[in-house]
Amino acid sequence: MEKIAELFIILILVSVVLNVSSPFIKFAIKLYSFQSLMLAFYILMGAVHFNSINLYGSFAITIIFKVILIPYFLFKTLKKVKMDKEINMYIGIPEAVVFAGSLTLLSNLIAQKIIKTGITFGSFVFTISLATFLIGAMLMITRKTLFSQILGFLTIDNAIFLAANSITHGMPLLVELGVLFDLFVSILILSLLILNLRRNVAS
């Protein structure tokens, strides 16, 4: 079961790197949905292993909010603004992929240092969480459109969610539900902001 759980978090990192290597926004939303699904399966593995009600609840609300609702509203907004791809980037795709690989190596080095202090929970999960967090931040900085920056923000949120669930073996369900509801409302507000900006530019 541990190997299967590791496979799920490797696929989370693969989806983030693929996002860096692609300018297509529709593909990026699909990758986010896939990334969230892998996160949900990882949480499910923990729920079965620890027989934790909190983790079963976390699995269910991750599927509802991160795999279904948020991608649905992002697709709906994307369809209205008719935006296909990210054209303007501060750095090119090949450079961004190399940078993402460097951040993954850096995350591994930091994880090894922290593990020696004995204050963390597992070098593999910590490495993937930190790499996903840093690459998500890189997406927010290197992409110019608000849509791509939102996806970078959501990637950071998944990294924090992965780390939090690994450390606590399931946060209190009410807390997770509150966090995910806040995230969902934020995405709705940002979607409305994108639509209003588009209308103002068009007029």
Coordinates of C-alpha atoms in Angstrom, one line a residue:
M1 CA 0.0 0.0 0.0
E2 CA 2.9 2.4 0.8
K3 CA 4.2 2.0 -2.8
I4 CA 0.8 2.8 -4.3
A5 CA 0.6 5.9 -2.1
E6 CA 4.0 6.9 -3.3
L7 CA 2.9 6.4 -6.9
F8 CA 0.0 8.8 -6.3
I9 CA 2.3 11.6 -5.0
I10 CA 4.8 11.1 -7.8
L11 CA 1.9 11.6 -10.2
I12 CA 1.1 14.8 -8.4
L13 CA 4.6 16.1 -9.1
V14 CA 4.4 14.9 -12.8
S15 CA 1.2 16.8 -13.3
V16 CA 2.8 20.0 -12.0
V17 CA 5.8 19.7 -14.2
L18 CA 3.6 19.0 -17.2
N19 CA 1.7 22.1 -16.4
V20 CA 5.0 24.1 -16.5
S21 CA 5.7 22.6 -19.9
S22 CA 2.4 23.5 -21.5
P23 CA 1.0 26.9 -22.5
F24 CA -2.6 25.5 -23.0
I25 CA -4.9 26.6 -20.2
K26 CA -7.6 24.0 -20.8
F27 CA -5.0 21.3 -20.5
A28 CA -3.7 23.0 -17.3
I29 CA -7.2 22.8 -15.7
K30 CA -7.4 19.1 -16.7
L31 CA -4.0 18.6 -15.1
Y32 CA -5.2 20.3 -11.9
S33 CA -8.2 18.0 -11.8
F34 CA -6.0 15.0 -12.3
Q35 CA -3.5 16.3 -9.6
S36 CA -6.4 16.7 -7.1
L37 CA -7.7 13.2 -7.9
M38 CA -4.2 11.8 -7.2
L39 CA -4.2 13.8 -3.9
A40 CA -7.6 12.3 -3.0
F41 CA -6.4 8.8 -3.7
Y42 CA -3.3 9.4 -1.6
I43 CA -5.6 10.5 1.3
L44 CA -7.8 7.5 0.7
M45 CA -4.7 5.2 1.2
G46 CA -4.1 7.0 4.5
A47 CA -7.7 6.6 5.5
V48 CA -7.6 2.8 4.9
H49 CA -4.2 2.4 6.6
F50 CA -5.1 4.4 9.7
N51 CA -8.9 3.7 9.6
S52 CA -9.4 7.4 10.1
I53 CA -12.9 8.9 9.7
N54 CA -11.3 12.4 9.2
L55 CA -9.3 11.1 6.3
Y56 CA -12.3 9.4 4.7
G57 CA -14.1 12.7 5.0
S58 CA -11.1 14.5 3.6
F59 CA -11.1 12.2 0.6
A60 CA -14.8 12.9 -0.1
I61 CA -14.6 16.7 0.1
T62 CA -11.4 16.7 -1.9
I63 CA -13.2 14.9 -4.7
I64 CA -16.3 17.2 -4.5
F65 CA -14.4 20.5 -4.3
K66 CA -11.0 20.0 -6.0
V67 CA -11.8 17.3 -8.6
I68 CA -15.3 18.4 -9.6
L69 CA -16.6 21.9 -8.6
I70 CA -13.5 24.1 -9.0
P71 CA -12.4 22.6 -12.4
Y72 CA -16.1 22.9 -13.5
F73 CA -16.2 26.7 -12.8
L74 CA -12.8 27.2 -14.3
F75 CA -13.9 25.5 -17.5
K76 CA -17.1 27.5 -17.5
T77 CA -15.1 30.8 -17.1
L78 CA -12.6 29.8 -19.7
K79 CA -15.3 29.1 -22.2
K80 CA -16.8 32.6 -21.7
V81 CA -13.5 34.4 -22.0
K82 CA -12.5 32.3 -25.0
M83 CA -8.9 32.0 -23.9
D84 CA -6.9 29.1 -25.4
K85 CA -3.3 29.5 -24.3
E86 CA -0.9 31.5 -22.3
I87 CA 1.0 33.6 -24.8
N88 CA 2.9 36.0 -22.6
M89 CA 5.4 34.4 -20.1
Y90 CA 8.3 36.0 -18.3
I91 CA 10.5 33.0 -19.1
G92 CA 10.2 30.4 -22.0
I93 CA 8.9 26.8 -21.5
P94 CA 12.3 25.0 -21.8
E95 CA 13.8 27.3 -19.2
A96 CA 10.8 26.9 -16.9
V97 CA 11.0 23.1 -17.1
V98 CA 14.8 23.2 -16.2
F99 CA 13.9 25.6 -13.4
A100 CA 11.2 23.2 -12.1
G101 CA 13.7 20.3 -12.1
S102 CA 16.1 22.5 -10.2
L103 CA 13.4 23.3 -7.6
T104 CA 12.7 19.6 -7.2
L105 CA 16.4 18.8 -6.5
L106 CA 16.5 21.8 -4.1
S107 CA 13.5 20.4 -2.3
N108 CA 15.2 17.0 -1.9
L109 CA 18.3 18.6 -0.5
I110 CA 16.2 20.7 2.0
A111 CA 14.2 17.6 2.9
Q112 CA 17.4 15.6 3.6
K113 CA 18.7 18.4 5.9
I114 CA 15.4 18.6 7.8
I115 CA 15.1 14.9 8.2
K116 CA 18.4 14.9 10.0
T117 CA 16.9 17.1 12.7
G118 CA 14.2 14.5 13.3
I119 CA 11.3 17.0 13.2
T120 CA 9.6 16.0 10.0
F121 CA 7.3 13.2 8.9
G122 CA 8.9 11.5 5.8
S123 CA 11.5 12.8 3.4
F124 CA 9.6 11.5 0.3
V125 CA 6.3 13.2 1.0
F126 CA 8.1 16.3 2.3
T127 CA 10.2 16.5 -0.9
I128 CA 7.1 16.2 -3.2
S129 CA 5.1 18.7 -1.1
L130 CA 7.9 21.3 -1.1
A131 CA 8.7 20.8 -4.8
T132 CA 5.0 21.2 -5.7
F133 CA 4.7 24.3 -3.5
L134 CA 7.8 25.9 -5.1
I135 CA 6.8 25.1 -8.7
G136 CA 3.3 26.4 -8.0
A137 CA 4.8 29.7 -6.8
M138 CA 7.0 29.7 -9.9
L139 CA 3.9 29.4 -12.1
M140 CA 2.3 32.4 -10.3
I141 CA 5.4 34.5 -10.9
T142 CA 6.4 33.5 -14.5
R143 CA 2.9 33.5 -16.0
K144 CA 1.2 36.8 -16.9
T145 CA -2.5 35.9 -17.2
L146 CA -4.7 35.8 -14.1
F147 CA -6.0 32.4 -15.2
S148 CA -2.6 30.8 -15.1
Q149 CA -1.8 32.5 -11.8
I150 CA -5.0 31.0 -10.3
L151 CA -3.8 27.6 -11.3
G152 CA -0.4 28.3 -9.7
F153 CA -2.3 29.3 -6.5
L154 CA -4.4 26.1 -6.6
T155 CA -1.2 24.0 -7.0
I156 CA 0.3 25.6 -3.9
D157 CA -2.9 24.8 -2.1
N158 CA -2.7 21.1 -3.1
A159 CA 0.9 21.1 -1.8
I160 CA -0.1 22.4 1.6
F161 CA -3.1 20.0 1.7
L162 CA -0.7 17.1 1.0
A163 CA 1.7 18.1 3.7
A164 CA -1.1 18.8 6.2
N165 CA -2.8 15.5 5.7
S166 CA 0.5 13.6 5.9
I167 CA 1.5 15.3 9.2
T168 CA -1.8 15.1 11.0
H169 CA -3.2 11.9 9.5
G170 CA -6.3 13.9 8.8
M171 CA -7.2 17.4 10.0
P172 CA -10.5 18.0 11.8
L173 CA -13.2 17.6 9.1
L174 CA -14.9 20.9 10.0
V175 CA -11.5 22.7 9.5
E176 CA -10.9 21.1 6.1
L177 CA -14.5 21.8 5.0
G178 CA -14.0 25.5 6.0
V179 CA -10.7 25.8 4.2
L180 CA -12.1 24.2 1.0
F181 CA -15.2 26.3 1.1
D182 CA -13.1 29.5 1.4
L183 CA -11.0 28.2 -1.5
F184 CA -14.1 27.6 -3.6
V185 CA -15.5 31.1 -2.9
S186 CA -12.1 32.6 -3.8
I187 CA -12.2 30.8 -7.2
L188 CA -15.8 32.1 -7.8
I189 CA -14.7 35.6 -7.0
L190 CA -11.6 35.4 -9.2
S191 CA -13.7 33.9 -12.0
L192 CA -16.1 36.9 -11.8
L193 CA -13.1 39.2 -11.8
I194 CA -11.8 37.7 -14.9
L195 CA -15.2 38.0 -16.7
N196 CA -15.5 41.6 -15.6
L197 CA -12.0 42.5 -16.8
R198 CA -12.7 40.7 -20.1
R199 CA -16.0 42.7 -20.5
N200 CA -14.3 46.0 -19.7
V201 CA -11.5 45.3 -22.2
A202 CA -14.0 44.3 -24.9
S203 CA -16.0 47.5 -24.3

